[in-house]
Amino acid sequence: MTAPLPRRPEQETAHYQCLGVGVGPANLSLASLLHDRDGIANLFLDREERFGWHDGQQIPGATLQVSLLKDLVTLSDPTSRFSFLSYLHEHGRIYHFINAQFDAVPRQEFRNYLEWASETNKNVRFGEEVREVDFDGSSFVVRTTRRTVTADNVVVGIGTKPWVPEPARGKLGGSQFHVADFVTHSRDFAGKRVSVVGGGQSGAEVFLDLISRPAEQLPRRVTWVSRRHNYFPIDDTPFTNEYFVPGYSDYFFDLDRPARVALNAQNVLTSDGISESTLREIYQRCYARRFVDGVDDLFALLPNRTVTGVTADRDAWDLTVESNDDPGLVEHVEADSVVWATGYHPATADFLSPLEDRLAREGDEYNVDKDFAIRWDGPRDRSVFLQNRVRDQRGLADPNLSLVAWRSQRIMDRLLGMHSNEQREPFIDWAGKHIADALDPT
């Protein structure tokens, strides 16, 4: 097994062509692609002391919803030493992985792969927070908790933060928490009434975990509430996956804002549905609990409802739940614990505040160009790039793993002043250009 590369001294370079803020999968992808590139000094910083990726919700048995080929680098550079297959090979278990015949990559294994990539890359540093990014007229001035450096370009990849709806705000802690902290609290549910709020993959995984526990760890009752009309599967069919290729991302980018907003709303289940295997396992477990084990009152499934209120009721919580079809129909759900599986929003980038008046915005997002650089009033060869922060401009694939390597490649091409060969166009002709070309070959 190859040992991790040694870390360079902290002060070896004071100026970088590329400085990344945050080390999640997005920036880790770019760091991996840049690693063996000569002539482009780069550094990626993260405020945490060590790598983490949804560590608080690494539920046993959870799997990725994307192909193992959608790792940090493969779809951009299949020869890279930072691929998932390279990770398996270096750890001496590639044959074991093949023989295991996983239908999908275990999420914990993919998390371990990401950690390996971060430890193997000498340009990735943890325990250093970027406090401020300014511009001195020729370079970005980056102030961290340890030092001040300059950079030609900054790449923001700080990830997301847990989000909960208004009824839960100010009430988290102890027996009410976001799914991001589920693993920490997962031993405390025996004999209790637990409500899970959220009808996506995370909510499904939590519900399945709770109703699958041995008798001595089983909750008294598990109630699963979702605003969606049912517990819908993710649409993972071939033509739907054309939404997750570079050509569609560029097509989406060129649409006007109302069209983009509508498409994201219409196609949310292409990225935020529940894996069919998870749904099947949940249904089978419900069958076994009710009809085989004879536990009639273990679970309640409440889709098509919205939690409109949460109040303390002695040592428990009272959830006010309203029907989406009939707002006058109100139910009350009593819970000893509440798990909010309600998603994530982009983390705030307060360190960009010195540049705020110079950076263009579109709605709640910074406005970016086709290379994911924020439009601003500074020189074009000095840019702030955004990773995972322009869903409204780039579509549902933006926060997804599917286009991580391609987006990093496009940013790297801009840094290097080059243009990599693109993959062939998707089968679907989104813009109608093929028809136009056929009518007018000139």
Short mmCIF file of C-alpha atoms in Angstrom, two decimals:
data_model
loop_
_atom_site.label_atom_id
_atom_site.label_comp_id
_atom_site.label_asym_id
_atom_site.label_seq_id
_atom_site.Cartn_x
_atom_site.Cartn_y
_atom_site.Cartn_z
CA MET A 1 0.00 0.00 0.00
CA THR A 2 1.39 3.41 -0.95
CA ALA A 3 1.87 5.78 1.97
CA PRO A 4 0.25 9.26 1.81
CA LEU A 5 2.51 11.89 0.28
CA PRO A 6 4.30 14.15 2.79
CA ARG A 7 2.83 17.55 3.53
CA ARG A 8 4.77 20.56 2.34
CA PRO A 9 5.87 23.22 4.84
CA GLU A 10 3.08 25.75 5.49
CA GLN A 11 5.03 28.77 4.17
CA GLU A 12 6.62 27.19 1.10
CA THR A 13 4.48 29.23 -1.28
CA ALA A 14 2.89 32.60 -0.54
CA HIS A 15 1.18 32.96 -3.93
CA TYR A 16 -1.06 30.42 -5.68
CA GLN A 17 -2.67 30.31 -9.07
CA CYS A 18 -5.61 28.49 -7.53
CA LEU A 19 -6.73 28.55 -3.91
CA GLY A 20 -9.72 26.43 -2.94
CA VAL A 21 -11.93 27.20 0.04
CA GLY A 22 -13.53 24.04 1.41
CA VAL A 23 -12.64 20.40 0.81
CA GLY A 24 -15.79 18.48 0.01
CA PRO A 25 -16.20 16.27 -3.07
CA ALA A 26 -16.40 19.28 -5.43
CA ASN A 27 -13.14 20.98 -4.52
CA LEU A 28 -11.51 17.63 -3.82
CA SER A 29 -12.25 16.74 -7.44
CA LEU A 30 -10.50 19.87 -8.69
CA ALA A 31 -7.58 19.32 -6.30
CA SER A 32 -7.22 15.77 -7.64
CA LEU A 33 -7.23 16.86 -11.28
CA LEU A 34 -4.69 19.61 -10.57
CA HIS A 35 -2.42 17.39 -8.50
CA ASP A 36 -0.06 16.21 -11.23
CA ARG A 37 -0.29 19.38 -13.35
CA ASP A 38 3.01 21.22 -13.60
CA GLY A 39 3.14 24.97 -13.43
CA ILE A 40 -0.04 25.66 -11.48
CA ALA A 41 0.54 26.13 -7.76
CA ASN A 42 -2.60 25.24 -5.85
CA LEU A 43 -3.78 24.93 -2.27
CA PHE A 44 -7.11 23.75 -0.84
CA LEU A 45 -8.08 24.67 2.71
CA ASP A 46 -10.80 23.43 5.05
CA ARG A 47 -11.59 24.70 8.52
CA GLU A 48 -12.35 21.22 9.92
CA GLU A 49 -9.53 19.30 11.54
CA ARG A 50 -10.08 16.28 9.32
CA PHE A 51 -12.13 15.20 6.33
CA GLY A 52 -15.81 14.45 6.75
CA TRP A 53 -18.72 13.80 4.39
CA HIS A 54 -22.19 13.47 5.90
CA ASP A 55 -20.62 11.53 8.75
CA GLY A 56 -23.66 12.06 10.97
CA GLN A 57 -25.94 10.18 8.58
CA GLN A 58 -23.78 7.28 7.48
CA ILE A 59 -26.49 4.76 8.28
CA PRO A 60 -25.41 1.12 7.84
CA GLY A 61 -26.60 -0.21 4.51
CA ALA A 62 -26.99 3.21 2.85
CA THR A 63 -25.74 3.35 -0.73
CA LEU A 64 -24.96 5.94 -3.40
CA GLN A 65 -27.63 6.81 -5.93
CA VAL A 66 -25.07 7.29 -8.72
CA SER A 67 -22.62 5.09 -10.61
CA LEU A 68 -19.19 4.35 -9.12
CA LEU A 69 -17.78 5.95 -12.29
CA LYS A 70 -19.09 9.30 -11.05
CA ASP A 71 -16.20 9.67 -8.66
CA LEU A 72 -13.81 12.61 -8.31
CA VAL A 73 -12.01 12.21 -11.62
CA THR A 74 -13.00 9.29 -13.85
CA LEU A 75 -15.46 11.08 -16.14
CA SER A 76 -12.81 13.71 -16.81
CA ASP A 77 -9.57 11.73 -16.57
CA PRO A 78 -9.98 7.93 -16.40
CA THR A 79 -6.20 7.56 -15.97
CA SER A 80 -6.04 9.60 -12.76
CA ARG A 81 -4.50 8.07 -9.65
CA PHE A 82 -7.41 9.52 -7.64
CA SER A 83 -10.16 7.34 -9.11
CA PHE A 84 -12.37 5.09 -7.01
CA LEU A 85 -10.86 2.04 -8.72
CA SER A 86 -7.36 3.29 -7.85
CA TYR A 87 -8.48 3.56 -4.23
CA LEU A 88 -9.73 -0.04 -4.25
CA HIS A 89 -6.57 -1.27 -5.96
CA GLU A 90 -4.23 0.56 -3.57
CA HIS A 91 -6.02 -0.98 -0.60
CA GLY A 92 -5.77 -4.47 -2.09
CA ARG A 93 -9.48 -5.17 -2.34
CA ILE A 94 -10.53 -4.54 -5.92
CA TYR A 95 -11.28 -8.24 -6.48
CA HIS A 96 -13.28 -8.39 -3.27
CA PHE A 97 -15.31 -5.38 -4.38
CA ILE A 98 -16.08 -7.01 -7.73
CA ASN A 99 -17.00 -10.32 -6.11
CA ALA A 100 -19.30 -8.59 -3.62
CA GLN A 101 -21.58 -7.69 -6.55
CA PHE A 102 -22.94 -4.56 -4.93
CA ASP A 103 -25.96 -3.15 -6.70
CA ALA A 104 -24.72 0.28 -5.59
CA VAL A 105 -21.59 1.56 -3.86
CA PRO A 106 -21.92 1.56 -0.05
CA ARG A 107 -21.97 5.20 0.99
CA GLN A 108 -19.51 4.65 3.82
CA GLU A 109 -17.06 3.10 1.36
CA PHE A 110 -17.36 6.12 -0.94
CA ARG A 111 -16.83 8.41 2.05
CA ASN A 112 -13.67 6.48 2.91
CA TYR A 113 -12.51 6.86 -0.69
CA LEU A 114 -12.96 10.63 -0.46
CA GLU A 115 -10.99 10.73 2.78
CA TRP A 116 -8.19 8.70 1.15
CA ALA A 117 -8.04 11.21 -1.74
CA SER A 118 -7.80 14.11 0.70
CA GLU A 119 -5.00 12.43 2.67
CA THR A 120 -3.09 11.45 -0.47
CA ASN A 121 -3.08 14.96 -1.93
CA LYS A 122 -0.29 17.13 -0.55
CA ASN A 123 -2.10 20.32 -1.61
CA VAL A 124 -5.05 19.70 0.70
CA ARG A 125 -4.85 21.11 4.24
CA PHE A 126 -7.27 20.83 7.13
CA GLY A 127 -7.59 22.88 10.29
CA GLU A 128 -7.23 26.21 8.51
CA GLU A 129 -10.24 28.48 8.04
CA VAL A 130 -10.43 31.17 5.36
CA ARG A 131 -11.66 34.31 7.09
CA GLU A 132 -11.56 36.87 4.28
CA VAL A 133 -11.01 37.17 0.54
CA ASP A 134 -10.22 40.62 -0.86
CA PHE A 135 -8.62 41.95 -4.06
CA ASP A 136 -5.60 44.27 -4.16
CA GLY A 137 -5.84 45.19 -7.84
CA SER A 138 -3.72 42.32 -9.16
CA SER A 139 -4.40 39.32 -6.91
CA PHE A 140 -6.88 38.02 -4.37
CA VAL A 141 -5.68 38.46 -0.81
CA VAL A 142 -6.74 35.49 1.29
CA ARG A 143 -6.57 35.78 5.07
CA THR A 144 -6.86 32.57 7.07
CA THR A 145 -6.63 31.65 10.73
CA ARG A 146 -2.93 30.93 10.17
CA ARG A 147 -1.58 33.31 7.52
CA THR A 148 -2.18 35.63 4.59
CA VAL A 149 -1.54 34.46 1.03
CA THR A 150 -2.37 35.73 -2.44
CA ALA A 151 -3.99 33.92 -5.34
CA ASP A 152 -4.85 34.52 -8.97
CA ASN A 153 -8.09 32.58 -8.59
CA VAL A 154 -10.29 31.38 -5.74
CA VAL A 155 -12.61 28.37 -5.92
CA VAL A 156 -15.43 28.26 -3.38
CA GLY A 157 -16.53 24.75 -2.46
CA ILE A 158 -17.76 25.03 1.12
CA GLY A 159 -20.71 22.69 0.71
CA THR A 160 -24.06 22.90 2.44
CA LYS A 161 -25.64 23.29 5.85
CA PRO A 162 -28.68 21.49 7.28
CA TRP A 163 -32.03 23.18 6.60
CA VAL A 164 -35.28 22.86 8.53
CA PRO A 165 -38.64 24.55 7.91
CA GLU A 166 -39.91 27.40 10.05
CA PRO A 167 -41.82 25.28 12.64
CA ALA A 168 -38.57 23.61 13.72
CA ARG A 169 -36.34 26.67 13.87
CA GLY A 170 -35.05 27.52 17.31
CA LYS A 171 -36.18 24.15 18.65
CA LEU A 172 -33.39 21.82 17.58
CA GLY A 173 -31.30 20.09 20.19
CA GLY A 174 -31.65 17.04 22.35
CA SER A 175 -34.65 15.06 21.14
CA GLN A 176 -35.28 17.15 18.00
CA PHE A 177 -32.56 17.30 15.37
CA HIS A 178 -31.65 17.30 11.69
CA VAL A 179 -30.85 14.03 9.94
CA ALA A 180 -27.24 15.25 9.66
CA ASP A 181 -26.92 14.28 13.36
CA PHE A 182 -28.86 11.02 13.18
CA VAL A 183 -25.95 8.66 13.83
CA THR A 184 -25.08 10.56 17.02
CA HIS A 185 -28.63 10.14 18.37
CA SER A 186 -29.45 6.75 16.87
CA ARG A 187 -29.06 4.74 20.10
CA ASP A 188 -31.75 6.60 22.02
CA PHE A 189 -35.00 5.46 20.40
CA ALA A 190 -35.89 2.19 22.14
CA GLY A 191 -39.54 2.28 23.26
CA LYS A 192 -40.02 5.86 22.07
CA ARG A 193 -42.36 7.54 19.61
CA VAL A 194 -40.28 8.93 16.73
CA SER A 195 -41.45 11.20 13.92
CA VAL A 196 -39.43 11.41 10.70
CA VAL A 197 -40.20 14.48 8.57
CA GLY A 198 -39.10 14.45 4.93
CA GLY A 199 -39.96 12.21 1.97
CA GLY A 200 -36.60 11.96 0.22
CA GLN A 201 -33.83 9.38 0.41
CA SER A 202 -32.58 10.51 3.82
CA GLY A 203 -36.03 10.25 5.40
CA ALA A 204 -36.49 6.83 3.85
CA GLU A 205 -33.17 5.57 5.20
CA VAL A 206 -33.97 6.79 8.71
CA PHE A 207 -37.46 5.24 8.65
CA LEU A 208 -36.06 1.92 7.40
CA ASP A 209 -33.34 1.90 10.03
CA LEU A 210 -35.80 2.56 12.84
CA ILE A 211 -38.34 -0.12 11.91
CA SER A 212 -35.59 -2.69 11.24
CA ARG A 213 -34.04 -2.70 14.69
CA PRO A 214 -33.97 -5.72 17.01
CA ALA A 215 -36.84 -5.97 19.48
CA GLU A 216 -34.89 -4.49 22.41
CA GLN A 217 -33.95 -1.41 20.32
CA LEU A 218 -37.24 -0.96 18.48
CA PRO A 219 -39.10 2.34 18.89
CA ARG A 220 -42.64 2.27 20.23
CA ARG A 221 -43.93 3.91 17.03
CA VAL A 222 -42.39 5.53 13.95
CA THR A 223 -44.39 8.14 12.02
CA TRP A 224 -43.11 9.20 8.59
CA VAL A 225 -44.47 12.54 7.35
CA SER A 226 -43.90 13.86 3.82
CA ARG A 227 -45.24 16.85 1.88
CA ARG A 228 -45.16 14.77 -1.31
CA HIS A 229 -48.31 12.96 -2.38
CA ASN A 230 -46.60 9.59 -1.94
CA TYR A 231 -43.18 8.09 -1.28
CA PHE A 232 -41.88 8.50 -4.80
CA PRO A 233 -38.88 6.72 -6.38
CA ILE A 234 -35.99 8.53 -7.95
CA ASP A 235 -36.26 8.56 -11.74
CA ASP A 236 -33.05 6.81 -12.75
CA THR A 237 -34.04 5.75 -16.26
CA PRO A 238 -31.66 6.28 -19.21
CA PHE A 239 -33.32 9.25 -20.86
CA THR A 240 -33.91 10.99 -17.55
CA ASN A 241 -30.20 10.65 -16.86
CA GLU A 242 -29.59 12.84 -19.92
CA TYR A 243 -30.31 15.67 -17.46
CA PHE A 244 -27.02 14.75 -15.80
CA VAL A 245 -24.64 15.18 -18.73
CA PRO A 246 -22.56 18.27 -19.63
CA GLY A 247 -24.57 19.09 -22.75
CA TYR A 248 -27.81 19.48 -20.83
CA SER A 249 -26.11 21.58 -18.16
CA ASP A 250 -24.98 24.02 -20.86
CA TYR A 251 -28.41 23.97 -22.51
CA PHE A 252 -30.09 24.70 -19.17
CA PHE A 253 -27.65 27.54 -18.51
CA ASP A 254 -28.75 29.34 -21.71
CA LEU A 255 -32.47 29.29 -20.84
CA ASP A 256 -34.21 32.29 -19.33
CA ARG A 257 -34.74 32.28 -15.59
CA PRO A 258 -38.50 31.42 -15.54
CA ALA A 259 -37.87 28.35 -17.71
CA ARG A 260 -35.04 27.19 -15.46
CA VAL A 261 -37.12 27.57 -12.30
CA ALA A 262 -39.99 25.62 -13.86
CA LEU A 263 -37.72 22.79 -15.06
CA ASN A 264 -36.15 22.36 -11.64
CA ALA A 265 -39.58 22.15 -10.03
CA GLN A 266 -40.92 19.69 -12.61
CA ASN A 267 -37.94 17.35 -12.48
CA VAL A 268 -37.09 17.29 -8.78
CA LEU A 269 -37.56 13.50 -8.59
CA THR A 270 -34.68 12.98 -11.00
CA SER A 271 -32.34 13.86 -8.15
CA ASP A 272 -34.35 13.84 -4.93
CA GLY A 273 -36.45 10.69 -5.06
CA ILE A 274 -35.98 7.47 -3.13
CA SER A 275 -34.02 4.53 -4.52
CA GLU A 276 -36.34 1.74 -5.65
CA SER A 277 -34.35 -0.80 -3.65
CA THR A 278 -34.89 1.26 -0.49
CA LEU A 279 -38.62 1.56 -1.13
CA ARG A 280 -38.90 -2.16 -1.75
CA GLU A 281 -37.03 -2.96 1.46
CA ILE A 282 -39.24 -0.57 3.43
CA TYR A 283 -42.42 -2.15 2.11
CA GLN A 284 -41.14 -5.66 2.81
CA ARG A 285 -40.12 -4.65 6.32
CA CYS A 286 -43.55 -3.09 6.95
CA TYR A 287 -45.17 -6.32 5.76
CA ALA A 288 -42.98 -8.46 8.01
CA ARG A 289 -43.50 -6.29 11.08
CA ARG A 290 -47.27 -6.11 10.74
CA PHE A 291 -48.20 -9.52 9.37
CA VAL A 292 -45.34 -11.83 10.39
CA ASP A 293 -44.18 -10.32 13.67
CA GLY A 294 -47.65 -9.12 14.64
CA VAL A 295 -46.51 -5.59 15.59
CA ASP A 296 -49.64 -3.79 14.41
CA ASP A 297 -48.91 -0.30 15.68
CA LEU A 298 -45.22 0.12 14.90
CA PHE A 299 -45.45 2.62 12.06
CA ALA A 300 -47.66 5.29 10.49
CA LEU A 301 -47.17 6.57 6.95
CA LEU A 302 -48.43 10.14 6.45
CA PRO A 303 -47.62 11.49 2.98
CA ASN A 304 -49.30 14.54 1.40
CA ARG A 305 -49.08 16.46 4.68
CA THR A 306 -47.18 19.48 5.93
CA VAL A 307 -45.95 20.04 9.47
CA THR A 308 -47.24 23.52 10.33
CA GLY A 309 -46.43 23.63 14.03
CA VAL A 310 -44.22 22.05 16.68
CA THR A 311 -44.90 22.67 20.36
CA ALA A 312 -43.47 21.22 23.54
CA ASP A 313 -45.86 18.91 25.38
CA ARG A 314 -44.37 18.01 28.76
CA ASP A 315 -41.40 15.76 27.87
CA ALA A 316 -42.51 15.25 24.27
CA TRP A 317 -43.38 17.17 21.10
CA ASP A 318 -46.75 17.84 19.53
CA LEU A 319 -46.58 18.13 15.72
CA THR A 320 -49.46 19.88 13.98
CA VAL A 321 -49.87 18.18 10.59
CA GLU A 322 -52.16 19.56 7.86
CA SER A 323 -53.40 17.83 4.73
CA ASN A 324 -52.15 19.39 1.50
CA ASP A 325 -55.44 18.63 -0.26
CA ASP A 326 -57.69 19.77 2.57
CA PRO A 327 -56.02 22.44 4.75
CA GLY A 328 -58.90 22.21 7.17
CA LEU A 329 -57.96 18.63 8.00
CA VAL A 330 -55.52 18.84 10.92
CA GLU A 331 -53.90 15.99 12.81
CA HIS A 332 -51.68 15.99 15.88
CA VAL A 333 -48.74 13.61 16.14
CA GLU A 334 -47.08 13.09 19.51
CA ALA A 335 -43.37 12.31 19.41
CA ASP A 336 -40.62 11.78 21.94
CA SER A 337 -38.06 12.49 19.18
CA VAL A 338 -38.28 14.28 15.83
CA VAL A 339 -35.85 13.72 12.96
CA TRP A 340 -35.93 16.44 10.29
CA ALA A 341 -34.83 14.93 6.96
CA THR A 342 -35.56 18.17 5.15
CA GLY A 343 -32.43 18.72 3.11
CA TYR A 344 -29.59 21.19 2.90
CA HIS A 345 -29.00 24.71 1.65
CA PRO A 346 -25.68 26.22 0.51
CA ALA A 347 -23.50 27.34 3.39
CA THR A 348 -22.94 31.08 3.69
CA ALA A 349 -19.73 32.45 2.20
CA ASP A 350 -19.16 35.34 4.60
CA PHE A 351 -15.47 35.45 3.72
CA LEU A 352 -16.45 37.01 0.36
CA SER A 353 -17.98 40.06 2.07
CA PRO A 354 -15.06 42.41 1.13
CA LEU A 355 -15.93 41.72 -2.53
CA GLU A 356 -19.71 41.69 -2.16
CA ASP A 357 -20.36 44.97 -4.00
CA ARG A 358 -18.28 43.79 -6.96
CA LEU A 359 -19.92 40.40 -7.48
CA ALA A 360 -23.01 40.04 -9.69
CA ARG A 361 -26.10 38.30 -8.37
CA GLU A 362 -29.08 36.49 -9.85
CA GLY A 363 -31.83 35.94 -7.33
CA ASP A 364 -30.37 34.23 -4.27
CA GLU A 365 -27.24 33.12 -6.15
CA TYR A 366 -24.11 34.77 -7.46
CA ASN A 367 -24.37 35.09 -11.23
CA VAL A 368 -21.80 32.93 -13.01
CA ASP A 369 -20.50 32.55 -16.55
CA LYS A 370 -20.22 29.25 -18.44
CA ASP A 371 -17.02 28.36 -16.58
CA PHE A 372 -18.67 28.76 -13.16
CA ALA A 373 -16.82 32.03 -12.48
CA ILE A 374 -18.77 34.83 -10.78
CA ARG A 375 -19.31 37.77 -13.08
CA TRP A 376 -17.63 40.80 -11.55
CA ASP A 377 -15.99 44.14 -12.36
CA GLY A 378 -12.42 42.83 -12.02
CA PRO A 379 -10.02 41.43 -14.63
CA ARG A 380 -11.18 38.30 -16.45
CA ASP A 381 -7.98 36.42 -15.67
CA ARG A 382 -8.75 36.77 -11.96
CA SER A 383 -11.85 34.83 -10.95
CA VAL A 384 -13.88 33.48 -8.06
CA PHE A 385 -15.36 30.13 -9.12
CA LEU A 386 -18.33 28.48 -7.45
CA GLN A 387 -18.86 24.77 -6.83
CA ASN A 388 -22.32 23.41 -5.87
CA ARG A 389 -23.88 26.86 -5.49
CA VAL A 390 -25.74 27.61 -8.74
CA ARG A 391 -28.59 25.11 -8.89
CA ASP A 392 -30.93 27.75 -10.31
CA GLN A 393 -28.50 28.49 -13.14
CA ARG A 394 -27.15 25.01 -13.83
CA GLY A 395 -30.00 22.72 -12.92
CA LEU A 396 -30.58 19.85 -10.52
CA ALA A 397 -27.24 18.26 -11.40
CA ASP A 398 -25.28 21.13 -9.82
CA PRO A 399 -25.23 19.76 -6.23
CA ASN A 400 -25.15 16.16 -7.51
CA LEU A 401 -22.02 13.99 -7.84
CA SER A 402 -22.78 13.34 -11.52
CA LEU A 403 -21.02 16.41 -12.96
CA VAL A 404 -18.36 16.96 -10.31
CA ALA A 405 -15.44 15.83 -12.49
CA TRP A 406 -16.70 17.68 -15.59
CA ARG A 407 -17.22 20.94 -13.72
CA SER A 408 -13.75 20.68 -12.20
CA GLN A 409 -12.34 20.04 -15.67
CA ARG A 410 -14.03 23.16 -17.01
CA ILE A 411 -12.65 25.26 -14.17
CA MET A 412 -9.19 23.76 -14.67
CA ASP A 413 -9.35 24.46 -18.41
CA ARG A 414 -10.06 28.11 -17.63
CA LEU A 415 -7.12 28.23 -15.23
CA LEU A 416 -4.80 26.66 -17.80
CA GLY A 417 -6.15 28.58 -20.79
CA MET A 418 -7.03 25.40 -22.67
CA HIS A 419 -10.07 23.49 -23.91
CA SER A 420 -10.40 19.77 -23.23
CA ASN A 421 -12.13 17.45 -25.65
CA GLU A 422 -15.80 17.17 -24.76
CA GLN A 423 -17.74 13.94 -24.85
CA ARG A 424 -20.16 13.42 -27.72
CA GLU A 425 -23.46 15.25 -27.59
CA PRO A 426 -26.38 13.64 -25.74
CA PHE A 427 -28.87 11.58 -27.72
CA ILE A 428 -31.61 14.11 -26.96
CA ASP A 429 -31.47 17.25 -29.09
CA TRP A 430 -32.49 19.78 -26.44
CA ALA A 431 -31.91 22.98 -28.43
CA GLY A 432 -33.01 21.84 -31.89
CA LYS A 433 -29.65 22.69 -33.44
CA HIS A 434 -29.45 19.37 -35.29
CA ILE A 435 -32.71 20.12 -37.08
CA ALA A 436 -31.48 23.59 -37.97
CA ASP A 437 -28.20 22.19 -39.29
CA ALA A 438 -30.08 19.67 -41.44
CA LEU A 439 -32.22 22.41 -42.97
CA ASP A 440 -29.28 24.72 -43.59
CA PRO A 441 -26.04 22.70 -43.95
CA THR A 442 -24.06 25.89 -44.62
#
